[in-house]
Short mmCIF file of C-alpha atoms and ligand atoms in Angstrom, two decimals:
data_model
loop_
_atom_site.label_atom_id
_atom_site.label_comp_id
_atom_site.label_asym_id
_atom_site.label_seq_id
_atom_site.Cartn_x
_atom_site.Cartn_y
_atom_site.Cartn_z
CA MET A 186 -27.81 34.93 -14.26
CA GLY A 187 -25.26 35.03 -11.54
CA GLU A 188 -23.18 32.57 -9.73
CA ILE A 189 -23.33 30.94 -6.29
CA LEU A 190 -20.02 29.73 -5.03
CA GLN A 191 -20.72 26.45 -3.15
CA SER A 192 -18.32 25.29 -0.48
CA ILE A 193 -18.66 21.97 1.37
CA ARG A 194 -16.54 20.70 4.21
CA VAL A 195 -16.76 17.02 5.27
CA GLU A 196 -14.79 15.64 8.15
CA PHE A 197 -13.76 11.98 8.41
CA THR A 198 -12.67 10.53 11.73
CA PHE A 199 -11.60 6.89 12.07
CA PRO A 200 -9.60 4.93 14.47
CA VAL A 201 -6.54 2.90 13.64
CA VAL A 202 -6.17 0.26 16.30
CA PHE A 203 -3.02 -1.87 17.02
CA THR A 204 -3.76 -5.05 18.59
CA GLU A 205 -2.97 -8.85 18.76
CA ASP A 206 -5.40 -11.66 18.19
CA VAL A 207 -8.33 -9.46 17.23
CA PHE A 208 -10.88 -12.30 17.31
CA ALA A 209 -10.04 -13.69 20.76
CA PRO A 210 -13.51 -13.50 22.39
CA ASP A 211 -12.33 -11.10 25.10
CA ASN A 212 -10.52 -8.73 22.66
CA PRO A 213 -12.76 -5.63 22.59
CA ALA A 214 -10.99 -3.93 19.60
CA PHE A 215 -13.37 -5.10 16.85
CA VAL A 216 -16.74 -4.71 18.48
CA ARG A 217 -15.72 -1.45 19.88
CA ALA A 218 -14.77 -0.14 16.51
CA ILE A 219 -18.01 -1.29 14.93
CA SER A 220 -20.11 0.11 17.80
CA ARG A 221 -18.25 3.44 18.00
CA LEU A 222 -21.06 5.68 16.70
CA GLU A 223 -24.05 3.54 17.86
CA PRO A 224 -23.18 1.57 21.00
CA GLU A 225 -26.67 0.28 21.55
CA LYS A 226 -27.30 -1.08 18.10
CA ARG A 227 -26.86 -4.56 16.78
CA HIS A 228 -24.65 -4.11 13.80
CA GLN A 229 -24.74 -6.24 10.57
CA VAL A 230 -21.31 -7.29 9.47
CA TYR A 231 -20.30 -9.12 6.27
CA PHE A 232 -16.76 -10.53 6.03
CA VAL A 233 -14.49 -10.62 3.01
CA ILE A 234 -11.29 -12.63 3.56
CA ASP A 235 -8.05 -13.06 1.48
CA ALA A 236 -8.04 -16.81 0.81
CA ALA A 237 -4.33 -17.06 1.61
CA VAL A 238 -4.99 -15.61 5.06
CA ALA A 239 -7.74 -18.03 5.72
CA ALA A 240 -5.52 -20.92 4.63
CA ALA A 241 -2.61 -19.71 6.76
CA HIS A 242 -4.92 -19.21 9.78
CA PRO A 243 -7.22 -22.23 9.53
CA ARG A 244 -9.19 -21.28 12.70
CA LEU A 245 -9.95 -17.73 11.55
CA VAL A 246 -13.42 -18.20 10.10
CA ASP A 247 -14.43 -20.25 13.17
CA SER A 248 -13.16 -17.58 15.52
CA ILE A 249 -15.01 -14.97 13.67
CA ARG A 250 -18.27 -16.93 14.10
CA ALA A 251 -17.46 -17.47 17.75
CA TYR A 252 -16.58 -13.71 18.27
CA CYS A 253 -19.85 -12.56 16.72
CA ALA A 254 -21.84 -15.11 18.82
CA ALA A 255 -19.91 -13.98 22.00
CA HIS A 256 -20.91 -10.33 21.13
CA ALA A 257 -24.35 -11.06 19.72
CA PRO A 258 -26.04 -8.06 21.31
CA SER A 259 -23.77 -5.90 19.16
CA LEU A 260 -22.81 -8.05 16.19
CA LYS A 261 -24.84 -9.99 13.58
CA LEU A 262 -22.84 -11.96 11.06
CA LEU A 263 -24.36 -11.46 7.57
CA GLY A 264 -24.09 -14.47 5.14
CA GLU A 265 -21.03 -16.64 4.98
CA PRO A 266 -17.55 -15.06 5.24
CA ARG A 267 -16.48 -14.75 1.55
CA LEU A 268 -13.01 -15.90 0.50
CA VAL A 269 -11.42 -14.11 -2.36
CA PRO A 270 -8.10 -14.84 -4.03
CA GLY A 271 -5.23 -12.85 -2.59
CA GLY A 272 -2.50 -10.84 -4.40
CA GLU A 273 -2.65 -8.67 -7.52
CA ALA A 274 -4.76 -11.13 -9.46
CA VAL A 275 -7.85 -9.92 -7.56
CA LYS A 276 -7.23 -6.37 -8.82
CA ASN A 277 -6.80 -7.60 -12.37
CA ASP A 278 -10.22 -9.22 -12.80
CA PHE A 279 -13.08 -6.86 -12.38
CA SER A 280 -15.55 -9.72 -11.81
CA HIS A 281 -14.36 -9.88 -8.17
CA VAL A 282 -15.76 -6.32 -7.59
CA MET A 283 -19.01 -7.19 -9.26
CA GLN A 284 -19.41 -10.33 -7.13
CA LEU A 285 -19.08 -8.34 -3.92
CA VAL A 286 -21.47 -5.74 -5.16
CA GLU A 287 -23.96 -8.49 -5.97
CA GLU A 288 -23.57 -9.83 -2.42
CA THR A 289 -24.31 -6.49 -0.91
CA ASN A 290 -27.57 -6.48 -2.95
CA ARG A 291 -28.38 -10.10 -2.11
CA LEU A 292 -27.78 -9.74 1.64
CA GLY A 293 -29.46 -6.42 1.92
CA ILE A 294 -26.37 -4.69 3.05
CA ASP A 295 -27.28 -0.89 3.60
CA ARG A 296 -25.20 2.19 4.32
CA HIS A 297 -25.21 1.39 8.04
CA SER A 298 -24.09 -2.17 7.66
CA PHE A 299 -20.37 -3.10 7.60
CA MET A 300 -18.12 -4.82 5.28
CA ALA A 301 -15.17 -6.12 7.20
CA VAL A 302 -12.22 -6.93 4.89
CA ILE A 303 -9.32 -9.11 6.13
CA GLY A 304 -6.36 -9.37 3.74
CA GLY A 305 -3.36 -7.97 1.96
CA GLY A 306 -3.22 -4.59 0.24
CA ALA A 307 -4.67 -6.10 -3.05
CA VAL A 308 -7.77 -7.54 -1.41
CA LEU A 309 -8.27 -4.40 0.73
CA ASP A 310 -8.11 -2.26 -2.40
CA MET A 311 -10.50 -4.41 -4.30
CA ALA A 312 -13.07 -4.92 -1.63
CA SER A 313 -12.91 -1.30 -0.22
CA PHE A 314 -13.63 -0.25 -3.83
CA ALA A 315 -16.64 -2.54 -3.88
CA ALA A 316 -17.81 -1.08 -0.51
CA ALA A 317 -17.25 2.43 -1.72
CA VAL A 318 -19.45 2.04 -4.77
CA SER A 319 -22.25 0.01 -3.31
CA HIS A 320 -24.98 2.42 -2.28
CA ARG A 321 -22.49 5.11 -2.86
CA SER A 322 -20.53 3.59 0.03
CA VAL A 323 -21.28 1.13 2.77
CA ARG A 324 -19.10 1.25 5.89
CA CYS A 325 -15.87 -0.60 5.56
CA VAL A 326 -13.60 -1.82 8.44
CA ARG A 327 -10.18 -2.88 7.28
CA LEU A 328 -8.11 -5.49 8.86
CA PRO A 329 -4.80 -5.44 6.94
CA THR A 330 -2.80 -8.67 7.10
CA THR A 331 0.52 -7.69 5.37
CA VAL A 332 3.33 -5.32 6.36
CA LEU A 333 2.51 -3.09 3.45
CA SER A 334 -1.15 -2.83 4.15
CA GLN A 335 -0.62 -2.28 7.85
CA ASP A 336 2.02 0.38 7.50
CA ASP A 337 0.60 2.18 4.40
CA SER A 338 -2.44 1.16 2.24
CA GLY A 339 -4.76 -0.04 4.97
CA VAL A 340 -4.63 3.17 6.92
CA GLY A 341 -5.16 5.32 3.82
CA VAL A 342 -8.20 6.56 1.95
CA LYS A 343 -7.74 4.95 -1.36
CA SER A 344 -9.24 1.96 -3.01
CA GLY A 345 -9.27 0.65 -6.56
CA VAL A 346 -8.53 -2.04 -9.09
CA ASN A 347 -6.48 -2.27 -12.29
CA LEU A 348 -7.92 -1.71 -15.81
CA PHE A 349 -6.50 -1.38 -19.25
CA GLY A 350 -3.22 -2.84 -17.94
CA LYS A 351 -2.83 0.23 -15.71
CA LYS A 352 -2.56 0.24 -11.97
CA ASN A 353 -5.52 1.57 -9.93
CA TYR A 354 -7.20 2.96 -13.17
CA ILE A 355 -10.56 2.61 -11.54
CA GLY A 356 -11.18 3.44 -7.90
CA ALA A 357 -12.42 5.72 -5.26
CA PHE A 358 -11.41 7.93 -2.33
CA MET A 359 -13.28 6.74 0.71
CA PRO A 360 -11.89 6.60 4.28
CA PRO A 361 -12.46 3.46 6.16
CA PHE A 362 -14.80 3.30 9.17
CA ALA A 363 -12.06 1.89 11.14
CA VAL A 364 -8.69 0.05 10.72
CA ILE A 365 -7.52 -2.80 12.95
CA ASN A 366 -3.85 -3.88 12.56
CA ASP A 367 -3.42 -7.23 14.17
CA SER A 368 0.27 -8.26 14.43
CA ARG A 369 -0.65 -11.95 14.66
CA PHE A 370 -1.30 -12.03 10.90
CA LEU A 371 2.25 -11.14 10.19
CA ALA A 372 3.67 -14.38 11.47
CA THR A 373 2.41 -16.27 8.49
CA LEU A 374 3.70 -13.94 5.75
CA GLN A 375 6.23 -15.26 3.18
CA ARG A 376 9.58 -13.58 4.01
CA ARG A 377 9.34 -11.98 0.59
CA ASP A 378 6.12 -10.21 1.50
CA THR A 379 7.51 -9.15 4.87
CA ILE A 380 10.39 -7.42 3.17
CA ALA A 381 8.34 -5.96 0.31
CA GLY A 382 6.19 -4.21 2.88
CA MET A 383 9.12 -2.35 4.37
CA ALA A 384 9.66 -0.38 1.14
CA GLU A 385 6.83 2.00 2.07
CA ALA A 386 8.30 2.55 5.55
CA VAL A 387 11.70 3.49 4.03
CA LYS A 388 9.81 5.73 1.62
CA VAL A 389 7.93 7.65 4.24
CA ALA A 390 11.02 7.96 6.28
CA LEU A 391 12.98 9.29 3.36
CA ILE A 392 10.42 12.09 2.59
CA ARG A 393 9.52 12.97 6.11
CA ASP A 394 11.54 11.65 9.04
CA ARG A 395 15.22 11.25 9.28
CA ALA A 396 15.18 9.83 12.76
CA PHE A 397 12.99 6.98 11.64
CA PHE A 398 15.33 6.40 8.77
CA GLU A 399 18.13 6.01 11.23
CA GLU A 400 16.12 3.71 13.38
CA LEU A 401 15.51 1.50 10.31
CA GLU A 402 19.26 1.56 9.59
CA ALA A 403 19.95 0.45 13.13
CA ASN A 404 17.41 -2.34 13.06
CA ALA A 405 17.97 -3.42 9.39
CA GLY A 406 19.57 -6.69 10.21
CA ARG A 407 16.80 -7.86 12.56
CA LEU A 408 14.16 -6.51 10.09
CA ALA A 409 15.67 -8.54 7.34
CA GLN A 410 15.18 -11.65 9.50
CA GLY A 411 11.58 -10.85 9.95
CA GLU A 412 11.96 -10.20 13.71
CA LEU A 413 8.54 -9.19 15.00
CA ASP A 414 9.47 -6.53 17.62
CA PRO A 415 11.29 -4.17 15.24
CA LEU A 416 8.68 -4.95 12.59
CA ARG A 417 5.86 -3.78 14.91
CA ARG A 418 7.78 -0.57 15.58
CA LEU A 419 8.27 -0.08 11.84
CA ILE A 420 4.63 -0.54 11.08
CA ARG A 421 3.48 1.72 13.89
CA ARG A 422 5.74 4.62 12.94
CA ALA A 423 5.26 4.29 9.17
CA ALA A 424 1.39 4.11 9.68
CA GLU A 425 1.61 7.24 11.86
CA LEU A 426 3.66 9.15 9.33
CA HIS A 427 1.32 8.14 6.44
CA MET A 428 -1.64 9.32 8.63
CA GLU A 429 0.08 12.48 9.59
CA HIS A 430 0.77 13.29 5.97
CA MET A 431 -2.77 12.75 4.99
CA ARG A 432 -4.09 14.88 8.03
CA THR A 433 -1.71 17.74 7.59
CA GLY A 434 -0.59 17.67 3.85
CA GLY A 435 -3.60 19.57 2.83
CA ASP A 436 -4.67 17.17 -0.04
CA PRO A 437 -5.95 13.95 1.34
CA PHE A 438 -7.99 13.18 -1.88
CA GLU A 439 -5.11 14.14 -4.11
CA MET A 440 -6.82 16.96 -6.02
CA GLY A 441 -3.54 18.73 -6.71
CA SER A 442 -0.60 17.19 -8.59
CA ALA A 443 2.02 16.82 -5.91
CA ARG A 444 2.11 13.29 -4.52
CA PRO A 445 4.99 13.08 -1.95
CA LEU A 446 3.70 9.67 -0.68
CA ASP A 447 4.40 8.39 -4.22
CA TYR A 448 8.13 8.72 -4.05
CA GLY A 449 9.65 6.13 -6.28
CA HIS A 450 6.27 5.17 -7.68
CA TRP A 451 6.39 6.40 -11.24
CA THR A 452 8.80 3.59 -12.08
CA ALA A 453 7.26 1.19 -9.66
CA HIS A 454 3.78 1.22 -11.23
CA LYS A 455 5.26 0.61 -14.67
CA LEU A 456 7.53 -2.02 -13.53
CA GLU A 457 4.85 -3.92 -11.77
CA VAL A 458 2.72 -4.02 -14.98
CA MET A 459 5.76 -4.71 -17.23
CA SER A 460 6.79 -7.65 -14.97
CA LYS A 461 3.23 -8.96 -15.23
CA HIS A 462 3.17 -8.56 -11.38
CA ARG A 463 6.17 -10.89 -10.87
CA LEU A 464 7.43 -8.00 -8.92
CA ARG A 465 5.46 -7.17 -5.73
CA HIS A 466 4.44 -3.54 -5.24
CA GLY A 467 7.04 -2.97 -2.48
CA GLU A 468 9.75 -4.58 -4.52
CA ALA A 469 9.10 -2.24 -7.41
CA VAL A 470 8.94 0.70 -5.09
CA ALA A 471 12.37 -0.14 -3.68
CA ILE A 472 13.79 -0.17 -7.26
CA GLY A 473 11.90 3.04 -8.09
CA MET A 474 13.28 4.83 -5.09
CA SER A 475 16.85 3.74 -5.80
CA LEU A 476 16.57 4.97 -9.41
CA ASP A 477 15.19 8.32 -8.29
CA ALA A 478 17.89 8.63 -5.60
CA LEU A 479 20.61 8.08 -8.30
CA TYR A 480 18.81 10.50 -10.64
CA ALA A 481 18.77 13.09 -7.86
CA VAL A 482 22.59 12.81 -7.52
CA LYS A 483 22.99 13.28 -11.38
CA ALA A 484 20.67 16.24 -11.29
CA GLY A 485 22.62 17.79 -8.47
CA TYR A 486 19.87 17.50 -5.86
CA LEU A 487 21.43 14.96 -3.58
CA ALA A 488 24.97 14.10 -2.46
CA LEU A 489 26.20 10.63 -3.59
CA PRO A 490 27.01 9.30 -0.14
CA VAL A 491 23.43 9.94 0.87
CA ALA A 492 22.04 8.09 -2.13
CA GLU A 493 24.45 5.25 -1.29
CA ARG A 494 23.07 5.15 2.22
CA VAL A 495 19.51 4.80 0.88
CA LEU A 496 20.40 1.93 -1.46
CA ARG A 497 22.52 0.34 1.26
CA LEU A 498 19.56 0.23 3.66
CA LEU A 499 17.31 -1.25 0.98
CA GLU A 500 19.85 -3.96 0.27
CA THR A 501 20.36 -4.73 3.88
CA LEU A 502 16.62 -5.14 4.33
CA GLY A 503 16.79 -7.72 1.58
CA PHE A 504 15.64 -5.93 -1.54
CA THR A 505 17.09 -6.60 -5.02
CA LEU A 506 17.62 -3.24 -6.62
CA TRP A 507 17.32 -4.37 -10.21
CA ALA A 508 14.81 -5.68 -12.66
CA ASP A 509 15.58 -6.54 -16.34
CA GLU A 510 12.42 -4.84 -17.38
CA LEU A 511 14.28 -1.45 -16.82
CA LEU A 512 16.08 -2.09 -20.12
CA SER A 513 13.18 -3.39 -22.20
CA ARG A 514 12.56 -1.16 -25.31
CA ASP A 515 9.48 -0.39 -27.49
CA GLY A 516 9.35 -0.56 -31.19
CA ALA A 517 10.87 2.84 -31.57
CA GLY A 518 13.87 1.77 -29.36
CA GLN A 519 12.78 3.84 -26.44
CA LEU A 520 12.94 2.36 -22.97
CA HIS A 521 9.41 1.25 -22.04
CA VAL A 522 9.88 2.42 -18.48
CA LEU A 523 10.00 6.05 -19.64
CA ASN A 524 6.35 5.79 -20.61
CA GLY A 525 5.78 5.35 -16.89
CA LEU A 526 6.39 9.03 -16.55
CA ARG A 527 3.65 10.00 -19.04
CA GLU A 528 1.28 7.50 -17.38
CA PHE A 529 2.01 8.83 -13.97
CA ARG A 530 1.24 12.35 -15.15
CA GLU A 531 -2.03 11.26 -16.69
CA HIS A 532 -2.86 9.57 -13.37
CA LEU A 533 -2.22 12.69 -11.44
CA GLY A 534 -4.07 14.66 -14.16
CA GLY A 535 -2.31 17.80 -14.95
CA THR A 536 1.36 18.71 -14.52
CA LEU A 537 3.90 16.12 -13.84
CA SER A 538 4.97 16.27 -10.33
CA ILE A 539 7.72 13.87 -9.11
CA THR A 540 9.11 13.74 -5.58
CA MET A 541 12.88 14.00 -5.24
CA LEU A 542 15.18 13.95 -2.37
CA ARG A 543 17.38 16.70 -1.11
CA ASP A 544 18.48 14.86 1.92
CA ILE A 545 17.20 11.99 4.08
CA GLY A 546 13.89 13.12 5.47
CA ARG A 547 13.55 15.89 2.98
CA GLY A 548 11.47 15.43 -0.15
CA PHE A 549 10.57 18.11 -2.67
CA GLU A 550 8.74 18.19 -5.99
CA VAL A 551 10.07 18.71 -9.53
CA ASN A 552 7.92 19.10 -12.64
CA ALA A 553 10.22 17.58 -15.18
CA MET A 554 12.72 14.75 -15.47
CA ASP A 555 15.40 14.43 -18.06
CA ALA A 556 15.20 11.26 -20.20
CA GLU A 557 19.00 10.99 -20.69
CA ARG A 558 19.63 11.34 -16.93
CA ILE A 559 17.05 8.65 -16.26
CA VAL A 560 18.70 6.33 -18.77
CA ALA A 561 22.11 7.05 -17.15
CA SER A 562 20.72 6.29 -13.74
CA ILE A 563 19.27 2.97 -14.92
CA HIS A 564 22.86 2.04 -16.22
CA ALA A 565 24.31 3.12 -12.87
CA LEU A 566 21.72 0.89 -11.08
CA ARG A 567 22.54 -2.00 -13.46
CA GLU A 568 26.32 -1.66 -12.82
CA ARG A 569 25.76 -1.64 -9.17
CA ALA A 570 23.60 -4.77 -9.28
CA ALA A 571 26.10 -6.50 -11.55
CA ALA A 572 28.84 -5.80 -9.08
CA ARG A 573 26.92 -7.45 -6.38
CA VAL A 574 25.92 -10.59 -8.21
CA PRO A 575 28.76 -13.17 -8.42
CA VAL A 576 29.81 -13.62 -12.05
CA PRO A 577 29.13 -17.20 -13.14
CA ILE A 578 32.42 -19.01 -13.81
CA ARG A 579 32.60 -20.47 -17.32
CA SER A 580 34.02 -23.88 -17.67
CA ALA A 581 36.91 -24.45 -20.00
CA ALA A 582 34.64 -26.11 -22.46
CA GLY A 583 32.74 -22.86 -22.72
N1 LIG B 54 -4.62 2.00 -1.52
C1 LIG B 54 -3.41 2.38 -1.36
O1 LIG B 54 -3.23 3.51 -0.88
C2 LIG B 54 -2.25 1.56 -1.68
C3 LIG B 54 -0.93 2.00 -1.21
C4 LIG B 54 0.15 1.09 -1.41
C5 LIG B 54 -0.17 -0.08 -2.14
N2 LIG B 54 -1.40 -0.43 -2.45
C6 LIG B 54 -1.62 -1.74 -3.30
O2 LIG B 54 -1.39 -2.78 -2.35
C7 LIG B 54 -1.20 -3.97 -3.11
C8 LIG B 54 -0.08 -4.71 -2.44
O3 LIG B 54 -0.44 -5.10 -1.19
P1 LIG B 54 0.49 -6.11 -0.36
O4 LIG B 54 1.86 -5.77 -0.42
O5 LIG B 54 -0.24 -6.16 0.97
O6 LIG B 54 0.42 -7.51 -1.11
P2 LIG B 54 -0.78 -8.49 -1.48
O7 LIG B 54 -2.08 -8.02 -1.12
O8 LIG B 54 -0.58 -8.71 -2.94
O9 LIG B 54 -0.39 -9.82 -0.68
C9 LIG B 54 0.75 -10.56 -0.91
C10 LIG B 54 0.53 -12.02 -0.81
O10 LIG B 54 0.36 -12.38 0.54
C11 LIG B 54 -0.81 -13.13 0.84
N3 LIG B 54 -1.14 -12.77 2.27
C12 LIG B 54 -1.65 -11.58 2.69
N4 LIG B 54 -1.75 -11.62 4.10
C13 LIG B 54 -1.16 -12.82 4.50
C14 LIG B 54 -0.82 -13.39 5.67
N5 LIG B 54 -1.04 -12.75 6.91
N6 LIG B 54 -0.23 -14.66 5.82
C15 LIG B 54 0.05 -15.32 4.57
N7 LIG B 54 -0.17 -14.76 3.31
C16 LIG B 54 -0.77 -13.55 3.30
C17 LIG B 54 -1.75 -12.57 -0.21
O11 LIG B 54 -2.76 -13.46 -0.49
C18 LIG B 54 -0.88 -12.49 -1.37
O12 LIG B 54 -0.62 -13.68 -2.00
C19 LIG B 54 -0.87 -3.48 -4.58
O13 LIG B 54 -1.96 -3.71 -5.39
C20 LIG B 54 -0.73 -2.05 -4.34
O14 LIG B 54 -0.93 -1.24 -5.53
C21 LIG B 54 -2.40 0.41 -2.29
ZN1 LIG B 55 3.00 2.23 -2.69
#
């Protein structure tokens, strides 16, 4: 009889490196990251690559081979670099996880070998999960290739894939061994993906850093054009803020219910699934943030001109702040998107906790949202969007 109160502390330390042209033979970033804990050892590295990245950078695979050969005392390439489809599809089909897990078995990848993953947030989420569950986690080095994955997901501790039509239903918390953000990759992104990735930067500015928000406002025109200099600054600061939040927020593995980094995400996750992933994550987040800003006005938390400012920045960056899915209804006539609140609470496990804005740079948590106010906010967003879209002119014939 009796009780022993166990308490365990584990510290994770990992570098996030900002560089350019990571596999140029004389760039030390990658080999240094891998050798950080055991500089004398020859490390086994298995590469997983987003197929769209390999296609857009046709010399990538050869330059990885050449890099490993140039650093042969420290690096041993395991197997052939494996290409996996990019985008949300790779998170919707669990067989991709199993294939990577099988590869770790076939190649004898142990807990001291590395999986190096190059790709967008979707490929990183899927492959980091496969790494996290193989041998209860093999070391994973992430090389994010999109704006979103460089400024947010790649520097975080989460991995996962979709199941039961729900985002990230199955996944793991496992910090990476290292993260290397190479700005070269950004040059080949579609404009749409460049813009989508900026949503998470706006998000983290809104909840934590007013000065950063103002910098984004000042650079919005150049950012919308995909100019690399302001984009690098955006990524650097947003990554820093995400990391700072995880380090100091007191809940890096999200044991509690509050999730300030998920501002705007309760709608976003639902919209992504409802749109069958026509909407990118960042695009859905921009809509979700706008809806919650308008809701905050109706609830008396936020002044209307401040909400207007948030929506204006998003529009200037190139976001469309509307999706028809917001109006789709279930059999009982209720807006589908409202189920997103319930699913979000289930995902948090426990009480509903939604981040709202009091001002730019100041987020806070609420434990309930009013359905009628949400519906009114959806209509306000709709009216705003309709006012921006030129009305088609009907011919006299009708
Ligand atoms: N783990 C987390 O904490 C976290 C946080 C935010 C978002 N996410 C997840 O990240 C995913 C979205 O990631 P994303 O926005 O990076 O999009 P994505 O991974 O879907 O990539 C978008 C498209 O760009 C392609 N691509 C990637 N890099 C490229 C490059 N350099 N050049 C040309 N094409 C390239 C991809 O193949 C894909 O077709 C979502 O699944 C979202 O849920 C995870
Ligand atoms: Zn997000």
